[in-house]
Each structure stands twice: as structure tokens, then as C-alpha cells.
Short mmCIF file of C-alpha atoms in Angstrom, two decimals:
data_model
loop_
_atom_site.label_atom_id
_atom_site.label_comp_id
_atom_site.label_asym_id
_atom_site.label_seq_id
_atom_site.Cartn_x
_atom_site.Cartn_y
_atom_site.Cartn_z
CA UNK A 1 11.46 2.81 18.45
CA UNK A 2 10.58 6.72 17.48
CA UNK A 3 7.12 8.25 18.19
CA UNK A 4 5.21 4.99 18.41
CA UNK A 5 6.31 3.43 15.27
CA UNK A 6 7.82 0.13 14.93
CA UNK A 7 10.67 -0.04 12.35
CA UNK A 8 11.13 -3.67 10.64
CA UNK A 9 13.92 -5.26 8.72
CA UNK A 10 13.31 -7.65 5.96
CA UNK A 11 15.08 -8.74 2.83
CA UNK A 12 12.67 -8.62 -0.06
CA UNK A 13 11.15 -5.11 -1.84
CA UNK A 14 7.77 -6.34 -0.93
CA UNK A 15 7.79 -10.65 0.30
CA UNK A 16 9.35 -13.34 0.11
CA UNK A 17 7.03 -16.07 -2.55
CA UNK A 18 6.19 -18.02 0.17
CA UNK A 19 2.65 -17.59 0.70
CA UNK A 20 3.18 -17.13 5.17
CA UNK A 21 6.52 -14.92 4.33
CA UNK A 22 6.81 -13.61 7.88
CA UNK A 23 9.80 -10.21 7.92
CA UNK A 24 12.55 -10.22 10.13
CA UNK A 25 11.72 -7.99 13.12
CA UNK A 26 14.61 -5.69 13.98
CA UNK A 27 12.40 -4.88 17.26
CA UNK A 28 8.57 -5.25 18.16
CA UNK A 29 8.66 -2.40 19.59
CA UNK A 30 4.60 -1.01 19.85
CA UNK A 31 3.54 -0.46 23.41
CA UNK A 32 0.76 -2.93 22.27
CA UNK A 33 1.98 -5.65 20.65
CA UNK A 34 1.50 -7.70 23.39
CA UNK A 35 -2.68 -7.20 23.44
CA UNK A 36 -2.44 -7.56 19.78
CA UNK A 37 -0.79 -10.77 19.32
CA UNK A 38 -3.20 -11.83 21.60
CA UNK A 39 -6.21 -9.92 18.68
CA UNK A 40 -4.59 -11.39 15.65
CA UNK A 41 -4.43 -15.17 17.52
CA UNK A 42 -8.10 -15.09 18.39
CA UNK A 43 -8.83 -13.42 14.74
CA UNK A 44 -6.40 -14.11 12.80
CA UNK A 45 -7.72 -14.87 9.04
CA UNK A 46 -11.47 -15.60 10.03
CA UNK A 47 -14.41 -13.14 9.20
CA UNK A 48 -15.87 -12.78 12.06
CA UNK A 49 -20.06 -12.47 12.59
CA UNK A 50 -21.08 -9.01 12.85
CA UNK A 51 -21.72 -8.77 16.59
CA UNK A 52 -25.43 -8.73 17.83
CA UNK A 53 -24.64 -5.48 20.50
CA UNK A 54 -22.06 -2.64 19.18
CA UNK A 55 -23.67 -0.26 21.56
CA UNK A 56 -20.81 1.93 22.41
CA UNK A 57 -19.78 2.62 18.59
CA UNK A 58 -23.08 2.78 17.48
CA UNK A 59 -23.99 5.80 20.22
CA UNK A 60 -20.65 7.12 19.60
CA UNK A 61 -21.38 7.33 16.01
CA UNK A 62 -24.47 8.51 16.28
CA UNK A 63 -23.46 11.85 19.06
CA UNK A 64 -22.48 14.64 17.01
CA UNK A 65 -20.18 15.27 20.50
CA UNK A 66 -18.21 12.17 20.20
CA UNK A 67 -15.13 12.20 18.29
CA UNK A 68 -15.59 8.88 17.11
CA UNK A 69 -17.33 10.40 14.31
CA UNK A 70 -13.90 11.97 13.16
CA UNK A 71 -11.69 10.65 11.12
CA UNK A 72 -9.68 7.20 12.22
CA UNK A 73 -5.66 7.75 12.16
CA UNK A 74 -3.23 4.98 12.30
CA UNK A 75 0.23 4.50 13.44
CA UNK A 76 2.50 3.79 10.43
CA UNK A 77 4.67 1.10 10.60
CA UNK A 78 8.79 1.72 8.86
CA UNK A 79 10.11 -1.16 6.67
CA UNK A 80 13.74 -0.99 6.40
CA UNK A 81 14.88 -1.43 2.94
CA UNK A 82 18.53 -1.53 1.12
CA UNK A 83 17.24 0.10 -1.60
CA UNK A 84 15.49 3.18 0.68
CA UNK A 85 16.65 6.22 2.55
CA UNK A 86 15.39 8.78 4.42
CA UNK A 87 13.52 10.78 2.49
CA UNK A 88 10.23 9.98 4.32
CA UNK A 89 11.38 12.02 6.93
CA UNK A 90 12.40 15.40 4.96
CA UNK A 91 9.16 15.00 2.93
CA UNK A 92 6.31 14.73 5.35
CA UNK A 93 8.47 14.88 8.59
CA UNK A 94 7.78 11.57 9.38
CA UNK A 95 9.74 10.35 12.71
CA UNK A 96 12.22 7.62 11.16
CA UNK A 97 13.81 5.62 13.52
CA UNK A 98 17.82 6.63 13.77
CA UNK A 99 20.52 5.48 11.09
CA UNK A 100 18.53 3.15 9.27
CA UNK A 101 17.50 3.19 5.37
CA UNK A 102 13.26 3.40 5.69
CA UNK A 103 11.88 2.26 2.24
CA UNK A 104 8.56 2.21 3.27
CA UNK A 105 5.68 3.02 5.43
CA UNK A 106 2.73 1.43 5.52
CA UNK A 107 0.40 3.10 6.44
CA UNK A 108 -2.68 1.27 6.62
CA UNK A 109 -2.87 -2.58 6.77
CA UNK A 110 -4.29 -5.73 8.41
CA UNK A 111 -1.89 -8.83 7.96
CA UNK A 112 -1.10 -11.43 10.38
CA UNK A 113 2.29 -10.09 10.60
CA UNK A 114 1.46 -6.50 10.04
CA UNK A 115 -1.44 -4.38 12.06
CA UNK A 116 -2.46 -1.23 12.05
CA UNK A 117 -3.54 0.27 15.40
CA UNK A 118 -5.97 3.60 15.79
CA UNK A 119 -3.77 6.63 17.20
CA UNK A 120 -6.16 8.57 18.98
CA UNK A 121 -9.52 9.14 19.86
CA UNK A 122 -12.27 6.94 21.51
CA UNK A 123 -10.58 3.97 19.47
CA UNK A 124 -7.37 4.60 20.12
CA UNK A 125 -5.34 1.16 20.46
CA UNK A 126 -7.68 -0.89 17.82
CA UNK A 127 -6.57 -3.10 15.55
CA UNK A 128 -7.78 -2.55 11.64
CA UNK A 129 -8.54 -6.22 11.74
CA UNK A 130 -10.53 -5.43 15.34
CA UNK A 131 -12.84 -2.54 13.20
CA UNK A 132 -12.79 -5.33 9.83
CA UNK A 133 -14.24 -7.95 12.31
CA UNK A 134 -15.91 -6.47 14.84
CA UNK A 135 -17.37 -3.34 14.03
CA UNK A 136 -17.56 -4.01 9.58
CA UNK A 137 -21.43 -2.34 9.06
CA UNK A 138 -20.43 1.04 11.30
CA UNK A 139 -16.78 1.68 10.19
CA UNK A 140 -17.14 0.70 6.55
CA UNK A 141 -20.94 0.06 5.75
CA UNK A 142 -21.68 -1.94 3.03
CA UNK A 143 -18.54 -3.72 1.30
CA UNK A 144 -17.31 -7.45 -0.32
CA UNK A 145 -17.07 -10.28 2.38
CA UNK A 146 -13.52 -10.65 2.95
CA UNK A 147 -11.30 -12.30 6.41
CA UNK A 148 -9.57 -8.88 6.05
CA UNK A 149 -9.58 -5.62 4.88
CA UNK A 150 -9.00 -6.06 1.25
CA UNK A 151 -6.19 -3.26 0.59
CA UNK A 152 -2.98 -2.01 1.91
CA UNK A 153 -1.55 1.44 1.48
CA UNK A 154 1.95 2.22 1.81
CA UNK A 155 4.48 5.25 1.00
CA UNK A 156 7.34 4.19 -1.08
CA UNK A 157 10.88 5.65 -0.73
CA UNK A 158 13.29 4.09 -3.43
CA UNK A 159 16.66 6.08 -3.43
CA UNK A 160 17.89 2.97 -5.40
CA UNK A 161 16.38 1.02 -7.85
CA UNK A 162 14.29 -1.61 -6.61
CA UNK A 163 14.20 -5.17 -8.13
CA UNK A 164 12.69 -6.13 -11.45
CA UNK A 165 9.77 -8.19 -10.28
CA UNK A 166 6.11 -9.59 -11.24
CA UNK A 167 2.95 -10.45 -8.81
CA UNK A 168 0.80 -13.31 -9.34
CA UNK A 169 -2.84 -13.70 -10.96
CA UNK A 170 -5.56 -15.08 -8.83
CA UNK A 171 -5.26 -18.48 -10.88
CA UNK A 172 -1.52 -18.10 -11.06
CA UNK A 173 -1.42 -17.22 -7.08
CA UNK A 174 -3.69 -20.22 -5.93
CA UNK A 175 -1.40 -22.70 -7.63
CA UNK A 176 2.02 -21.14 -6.29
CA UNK A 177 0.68 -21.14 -2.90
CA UNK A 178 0.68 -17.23 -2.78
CA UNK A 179 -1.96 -13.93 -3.03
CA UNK A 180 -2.83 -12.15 -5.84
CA UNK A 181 -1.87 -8.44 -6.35
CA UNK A 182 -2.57 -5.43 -8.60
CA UNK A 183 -1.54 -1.94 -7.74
CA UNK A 184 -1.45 1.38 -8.23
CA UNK A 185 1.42 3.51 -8.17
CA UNK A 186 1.11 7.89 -7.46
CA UNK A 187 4.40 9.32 -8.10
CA UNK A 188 4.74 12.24 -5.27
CA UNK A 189 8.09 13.46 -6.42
CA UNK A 190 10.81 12.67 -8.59
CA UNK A 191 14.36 13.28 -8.82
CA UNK A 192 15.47 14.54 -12.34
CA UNK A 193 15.70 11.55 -15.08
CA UNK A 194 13.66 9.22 -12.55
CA UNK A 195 11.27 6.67 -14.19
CA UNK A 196 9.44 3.50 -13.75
CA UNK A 197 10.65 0.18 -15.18
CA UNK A 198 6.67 -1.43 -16.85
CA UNK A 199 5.63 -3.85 -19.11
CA UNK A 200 7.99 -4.18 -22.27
CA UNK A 201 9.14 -2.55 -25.28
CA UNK A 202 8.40 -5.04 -27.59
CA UNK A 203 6.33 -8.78 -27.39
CA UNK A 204 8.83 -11.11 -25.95
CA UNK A 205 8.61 -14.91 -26.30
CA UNK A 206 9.62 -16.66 -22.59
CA UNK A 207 12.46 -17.89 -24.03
CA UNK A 208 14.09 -14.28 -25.10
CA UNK A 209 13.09 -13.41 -21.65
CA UNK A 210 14.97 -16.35 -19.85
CA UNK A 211 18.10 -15.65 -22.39
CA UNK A 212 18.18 -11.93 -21.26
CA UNK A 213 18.33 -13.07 -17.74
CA UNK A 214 21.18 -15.52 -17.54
CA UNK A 215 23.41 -12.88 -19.95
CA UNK A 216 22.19 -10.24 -17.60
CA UNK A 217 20.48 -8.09 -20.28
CA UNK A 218 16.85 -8.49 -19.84
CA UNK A 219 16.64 -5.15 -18.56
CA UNK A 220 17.13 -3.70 -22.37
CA UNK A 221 13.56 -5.43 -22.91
CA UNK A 222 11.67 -3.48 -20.60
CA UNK A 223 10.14 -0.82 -21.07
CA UNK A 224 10.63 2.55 -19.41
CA UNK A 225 8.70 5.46 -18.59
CA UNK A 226 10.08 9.02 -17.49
CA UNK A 227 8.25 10.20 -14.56
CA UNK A 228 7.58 13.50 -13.07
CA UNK A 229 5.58 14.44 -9.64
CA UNK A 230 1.91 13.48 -10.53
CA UNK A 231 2.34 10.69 -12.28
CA UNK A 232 0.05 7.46 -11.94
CA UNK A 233 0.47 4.34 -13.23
CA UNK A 234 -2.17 0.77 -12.36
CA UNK A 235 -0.12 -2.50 -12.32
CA UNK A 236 -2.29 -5.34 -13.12
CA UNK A 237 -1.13 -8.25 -11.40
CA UNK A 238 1.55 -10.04 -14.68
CA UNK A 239 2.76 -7.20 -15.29
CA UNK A 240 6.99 -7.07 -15.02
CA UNK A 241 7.68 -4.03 -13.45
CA UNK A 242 10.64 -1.87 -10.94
CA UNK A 243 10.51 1.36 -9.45
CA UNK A 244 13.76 3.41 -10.37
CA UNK A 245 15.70 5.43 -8.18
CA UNK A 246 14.81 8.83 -7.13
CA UNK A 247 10.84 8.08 -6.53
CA UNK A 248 9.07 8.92 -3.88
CA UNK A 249 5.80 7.15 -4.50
CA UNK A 250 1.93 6.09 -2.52
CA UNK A 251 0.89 2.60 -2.88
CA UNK A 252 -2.34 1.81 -3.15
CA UNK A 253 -2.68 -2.25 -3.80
CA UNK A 254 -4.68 -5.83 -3.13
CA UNK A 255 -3.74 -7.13 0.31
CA UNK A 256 -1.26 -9.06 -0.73
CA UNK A 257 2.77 -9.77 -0.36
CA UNK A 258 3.40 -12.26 -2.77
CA UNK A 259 6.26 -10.84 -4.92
CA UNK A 260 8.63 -12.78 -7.71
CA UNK A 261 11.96 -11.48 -8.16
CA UNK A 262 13.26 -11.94 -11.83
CA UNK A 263 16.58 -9.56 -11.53
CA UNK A 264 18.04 -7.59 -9.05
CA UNK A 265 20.88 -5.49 -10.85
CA UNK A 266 23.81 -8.01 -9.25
CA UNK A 267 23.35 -6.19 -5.99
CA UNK A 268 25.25 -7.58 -2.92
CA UNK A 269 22.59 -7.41 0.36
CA UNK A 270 25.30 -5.41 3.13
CA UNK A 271 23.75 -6.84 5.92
CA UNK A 272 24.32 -10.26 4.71
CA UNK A 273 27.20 -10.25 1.98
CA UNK A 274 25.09 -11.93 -0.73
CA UNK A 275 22.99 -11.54 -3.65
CA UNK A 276 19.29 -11.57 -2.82
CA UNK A 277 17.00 -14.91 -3.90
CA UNK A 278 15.29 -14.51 -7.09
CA UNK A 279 12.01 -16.01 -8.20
CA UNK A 280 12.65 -16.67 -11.63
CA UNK A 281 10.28 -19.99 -12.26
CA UNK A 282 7.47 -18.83 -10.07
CA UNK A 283 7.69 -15.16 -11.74
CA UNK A 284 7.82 -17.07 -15.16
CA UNK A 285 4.12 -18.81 -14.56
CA UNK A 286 3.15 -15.09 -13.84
CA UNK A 287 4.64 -12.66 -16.15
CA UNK A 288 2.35 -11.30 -19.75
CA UNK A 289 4.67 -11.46 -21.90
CA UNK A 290 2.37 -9.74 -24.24
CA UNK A 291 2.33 -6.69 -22.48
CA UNK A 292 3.74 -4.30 -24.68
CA UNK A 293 4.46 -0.50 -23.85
CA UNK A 294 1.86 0.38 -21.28
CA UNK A 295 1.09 4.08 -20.27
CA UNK A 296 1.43 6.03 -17.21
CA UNK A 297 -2.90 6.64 -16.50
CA UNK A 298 -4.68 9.72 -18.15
CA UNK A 299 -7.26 10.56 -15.88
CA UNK A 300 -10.51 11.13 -16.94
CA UNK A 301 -11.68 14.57 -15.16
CA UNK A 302 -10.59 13.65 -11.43
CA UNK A 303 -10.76 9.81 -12.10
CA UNK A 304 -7.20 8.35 -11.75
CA UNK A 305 -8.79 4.00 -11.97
CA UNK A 306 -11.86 2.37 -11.40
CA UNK A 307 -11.79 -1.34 -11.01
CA UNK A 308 -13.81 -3.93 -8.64
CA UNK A 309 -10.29 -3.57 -6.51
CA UNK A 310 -10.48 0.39 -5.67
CA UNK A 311 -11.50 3.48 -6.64
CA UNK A 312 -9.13 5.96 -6.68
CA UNK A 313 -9.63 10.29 -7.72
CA UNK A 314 -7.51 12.95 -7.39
CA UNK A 315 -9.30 15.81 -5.44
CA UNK A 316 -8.28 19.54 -5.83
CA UNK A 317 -10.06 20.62 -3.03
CA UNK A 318 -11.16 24.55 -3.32
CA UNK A 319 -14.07 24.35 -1.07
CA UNK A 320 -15.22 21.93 1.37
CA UNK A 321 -16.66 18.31 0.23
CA UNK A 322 -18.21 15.70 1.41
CA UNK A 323 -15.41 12.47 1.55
CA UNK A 324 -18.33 9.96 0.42
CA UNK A 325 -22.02 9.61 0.59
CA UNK A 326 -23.24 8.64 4.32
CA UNK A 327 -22.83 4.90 4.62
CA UNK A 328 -19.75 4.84 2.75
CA UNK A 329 -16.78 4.62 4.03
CA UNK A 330 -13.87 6.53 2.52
CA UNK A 331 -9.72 6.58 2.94
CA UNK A 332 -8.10 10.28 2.03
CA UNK A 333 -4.47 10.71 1.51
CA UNK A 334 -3.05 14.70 1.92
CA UNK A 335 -1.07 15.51 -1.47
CA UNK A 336 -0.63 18.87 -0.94
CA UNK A 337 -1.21 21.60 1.49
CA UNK A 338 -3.41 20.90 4.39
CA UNK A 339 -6.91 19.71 5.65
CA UNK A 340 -9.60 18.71 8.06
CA UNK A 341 -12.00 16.61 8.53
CA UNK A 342 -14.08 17.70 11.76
CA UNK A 343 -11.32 17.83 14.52
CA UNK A 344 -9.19 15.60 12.58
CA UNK A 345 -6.38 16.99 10.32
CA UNK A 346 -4.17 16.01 7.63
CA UNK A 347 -0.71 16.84 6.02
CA UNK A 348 1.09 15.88 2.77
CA UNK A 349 2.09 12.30 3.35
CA UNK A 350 -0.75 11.19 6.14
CA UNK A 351 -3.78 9.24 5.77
CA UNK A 352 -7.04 8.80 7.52
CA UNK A 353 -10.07 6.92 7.09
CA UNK A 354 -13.84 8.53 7.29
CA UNK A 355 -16.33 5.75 8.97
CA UNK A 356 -19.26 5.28 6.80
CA UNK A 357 -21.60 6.07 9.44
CA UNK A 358 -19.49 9.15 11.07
CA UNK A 359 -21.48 12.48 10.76
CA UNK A 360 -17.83 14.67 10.31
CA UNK A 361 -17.73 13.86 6.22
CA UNK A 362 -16.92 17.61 4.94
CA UNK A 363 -13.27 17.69 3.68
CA UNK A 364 -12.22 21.63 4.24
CA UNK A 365 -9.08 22.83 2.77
CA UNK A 366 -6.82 24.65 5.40
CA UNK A 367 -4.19 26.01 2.78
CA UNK A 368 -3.99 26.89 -0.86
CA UNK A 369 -3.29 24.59 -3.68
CA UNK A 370 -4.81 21.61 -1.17
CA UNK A 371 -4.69 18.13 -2.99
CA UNK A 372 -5.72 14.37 -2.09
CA UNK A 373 -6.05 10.73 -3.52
CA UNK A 374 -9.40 9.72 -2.64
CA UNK A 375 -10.13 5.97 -2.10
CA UNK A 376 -13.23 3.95 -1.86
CA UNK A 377 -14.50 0.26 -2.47
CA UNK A 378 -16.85 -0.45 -5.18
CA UNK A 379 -19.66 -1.80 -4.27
#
């Protein structure tokens, strides 16, 4: 443990296909993971009745004095990953545990086996799944009925290649036993000649597809995309994709961690001497095979996607601005430069989320050339 931050081990880029797929815990190592095993027991995947008396948060919310109006911070959690580095830490001076290969950091989530927990302020110690269940109307106002918060954001650090893979469908998902995922992918730098592995070059028939992977050439069928810092790219769930090496990307996607492995470059896992599991008739029932040559997003003015999932804009903030109309809630992630948000700040790489009821909305840049992702919930 570094700085608060528990740093797991597990052996998949993003789940096993099991629908429970529970990682391998290197160390639990929170200071509170004993009070919230005891949360996620009593809550665990039941939405919960709004309760009748929130007095303290709603006075809290309501005193221009309290910090509970500013922004909500959360611990990030480390995922250790063959295929990651350490790049987290020279980027946004993230505190990495020691001698270990981070691939990601999620940064905001509410899964059984994954929590995040407020790092300061009046809430400090809280659960997401604590403010999703127990506080829904003053945190995030008026949003879809769900047992959890629907997304999970995470920062992506692939020095290597990671596996060529596919997510399931709702349809597809309920009859493999798993969750459906789209996501979207923000490309935050990129070494020279990186890309993104989406989609295909040409329609394939399943067939062709199966034939490429037992002569180990499937990978000529996909299509590839050069990427540069900037980039965007939404991945419906069906759509075959891998992120190449030399990407350092933000992950914004359906809480899910159902994900099919198809092909995995022959790698040999070094902590256990053997080629990972792959997927390949699960990831078969999910893949378009009709999805030919997709493009990276063109934004339309500082709209990066808009779907019942998310809403996602690219801010270039000049001046200060309001995160979201009162009684929405809003999540802002720091591109470039620096901000604030009432006594909260943030730096390239961190997140926070703005409560929909908290009177501290004005985003003020603190440094030139200030950038964001902007994320909110259609309602």
C-alpha cells in the first residue's frame, strides 16, 4: 500500500466471462475495508429506498460554509496488469505502489468487488454505493433507477498491447450469464506509431474469423487506426477491438466487467508460465461481424458522444463555468492544466464529482491552456 490506494492483481485486461469474476487481491490494503465489507454485505446489489431523514447532507448541502457542497474526490484503486507500466505515475504523479506494472486506475466505481471511498471532506470514508443508495436525490438528483451507479471510469496505461477482445450486448450478456458494456475511449497521449486495434477492414463471415484464429492471423482482419493525443473513439458493445502499445488512455464505460478474449498475441502470463484463457465461443455470440472500418469520433463543437449511456464534452475552459445546471449532477476529468471547483482542485489525470444539489458549480481555470472531459447522465 502507497498513499491510501490499494493495488490489485488479476489476470484478465478487464474480467474474467464469468458474470461474479472476483480479481485476485495482491493485498486489501484500505484502512477501511473492513467497514466496507461490512457496506457492500448489507447493500450489496439492492437499490435501496431513498431514506425518509437525510438531515445532515441535506443542511450540509444547503450551508454555503460546509464543504460538502465541494466537489466529492475518491481514492483510486491500481490494477496490476502484464501488459501496463508505470506511466501513471510520470504522467499525473500518481503514487504507484513499488515494482509493480499498474495498467490501470480506476478511478471511480461501485462493484461488489471494487468501491470507491470519498477522500476528504465531511464525507470522507463513503462508499459510492453508500451516496448511490443512501443519499441518490442530493448527490446526483434526478437519474435512471439502477442497484448501482451505472458507469465506471478508469485511466488506462497499456505499454503493451492488450488482448484482442469483444463485450457483450444486453441480449447477448443476459444469455452468457454476464453485463453488457459500451465504452468510450480518450486517448491522453501516444507514443509515436501507437494506434487502436477497432472493428474490421473488411465484412468478415464467422467462419474467416474462426480460420484467422486457429492459423494465428486474424489480426490482419482488423482494422487499425493511428492515434495521436486527443483522440476519441465510442465502442459499442460487439465491437472487436485492442488497445496498442504506447497509449495512455481515460475510460469512460457501462458498469460492467464482462470481457471475451478472442487472441492474445501468444503471450506467456510471467507470473504463471502460461498463455492466458481465451473466450473464443462466448466472444463469437458477441462480435458484429459487419462492422466495417469505424472512425475515431469527430466532435461536433465540444460534443465528443451522446447516448442514453453518457454524455461526454470536451471543455476548453477560458473563463469560469458552471459544471451542470443545479440539480444535476456532473463528473469532470482535468486534461490539461489546472482547476477548481470551490475549495476543491484538480490536475491532469484526477477526477471529481459535483453533487447536483452542491452550491460550488463554477469550474475556474487556474492555468493556461486548461482542458476537461465533462460527464453527465441523460436524463
Amino acid at each position: 500500500m502507497l498513499g491510501g490506494h490499494d493495488a490489485r492483481r488479476a489476470d484478465e485486461d478487464h474480467a474474467e466471462p464469468n458474470q461474479q469474476w472476483q480479481p485476485v487481491f495482491d493485498k486489501l490494503s484500505h484502512s477501511l475495508v473492513g467497514r466496507l465489507c461490512q457496506t457492500l454485505a448489507k447493500h450489496d446489489g439492492v437499490s435501496q429506498k431513498r431514506p425518509t431523514k437525510s438531515a445532515n447532507l441535506k443542511s450540509a448541502i444547503h450551508n454555503p460554509k460546509s464543504e460538502l457542497g465541494s466537489p466529492l474526490a475518491f481514492e483510486p484503486i491500481f490494477m496490476e496488469r502484464m501488459w501496463g507500466g508505470r506511466r501513471l505515475e510520470s504522467e499525473f504523479q500518481k503514487k504507484l505502489p513499488p515494482q509493480k506494472r499498474i495498467g490501470e486506475s480506476w478511478e471511480i466505481v461501485d462493484r461488489a468487488d471494487a468501491q470507491s471511498v470519498v477522500s476528504s471532506g465531511p464525507m470522507r470514508g463513503k462508499t459510492l454505493h453508500e451516496l448511490w443508495t443512501q443519499h441518490r436525490w442530493e448527490v446526483f438528483g434526478k437519474v435512471p433507477e439502477t442497484p448501482r451507479f451505472p458507469l465506471l471510469f478508469k485511466i488506462l496505461d497499456a505499454q503493451e498491447k492488450l488482448s484482442l477482445q469483444v463485450h457483450p450486448p444486453g441480449n447477448v450478456a443476459s444469455r452468457l450469464g454476464g453485463e453488457p458494456k459500451s465504452e468510450f475511449w480518450y486517448v491522453v497521449a501516444a507514443d509515436p506509431g501507437a494506434e487502436l486495434f477497432v472493428g474490421f477492414r473488411e465484412p468478415i463471415t464467422r467462419d474467416r474469423f474462426e480460420k484467422g484464429l486457429r492459423k494465428g492471423t486474424v489480426i490482419d482482419h482488423v482494422h487499425r487506426i493511428a492515434v495521436q493525443a486527443g483522440d476519441a473513439v465510442f465502442l459499442p458493445a460487439g465491437r472487436v477491438h485492442a488497445i496498442g502499445a504506447g497509449n495512455l488512455l481515460i475510460e469512460i464505460q457501462q458498469n460492467s466487467d464482462t470481457t471475451y478474449r478472442t487472441f492474445d498475441w501468444n503471450r506467456i502470463d510471467p507470473a504463471t508460465g502460461t498463455k492466458r484463457n481465451l473466450h473464443v465461443e462466448q466472444a463469437i455470440q458477441c462480435i458484429d461481424f459487419e462492422d466495417v472500418q469505424p472512425r475515431l469520433i469527430e466532435a461536433e463543437g465540444e460534443l465528443l458522444v451522446s447516448n442514453s449511456l453518457f454524455e461526454i464534452r470536451k471543455w476548453n475552459l477560458d473563463d469560469a463555468r458552471e459544471a451542470a445546471p443545479l440539480r444535476q449532477f456532473a463528473i469532470a476529468c482535468c486534461l490539461t492544466g489546472n482547476l477548481s471547483c470551490g475549495k476543491s482542485k484538480l490536475a491532469p489525470g484526477e477526477f471529481f464529482l459535483i453533487s447536483a444539489h452542491s452550491e460550488e458549480r463554477q469550474l475556474n481555470p487556474l492555468a493556461p491552456d486548461t482542458s476537461l472531459l465533462r460527464i453527465t447522465i441523460p436524463v
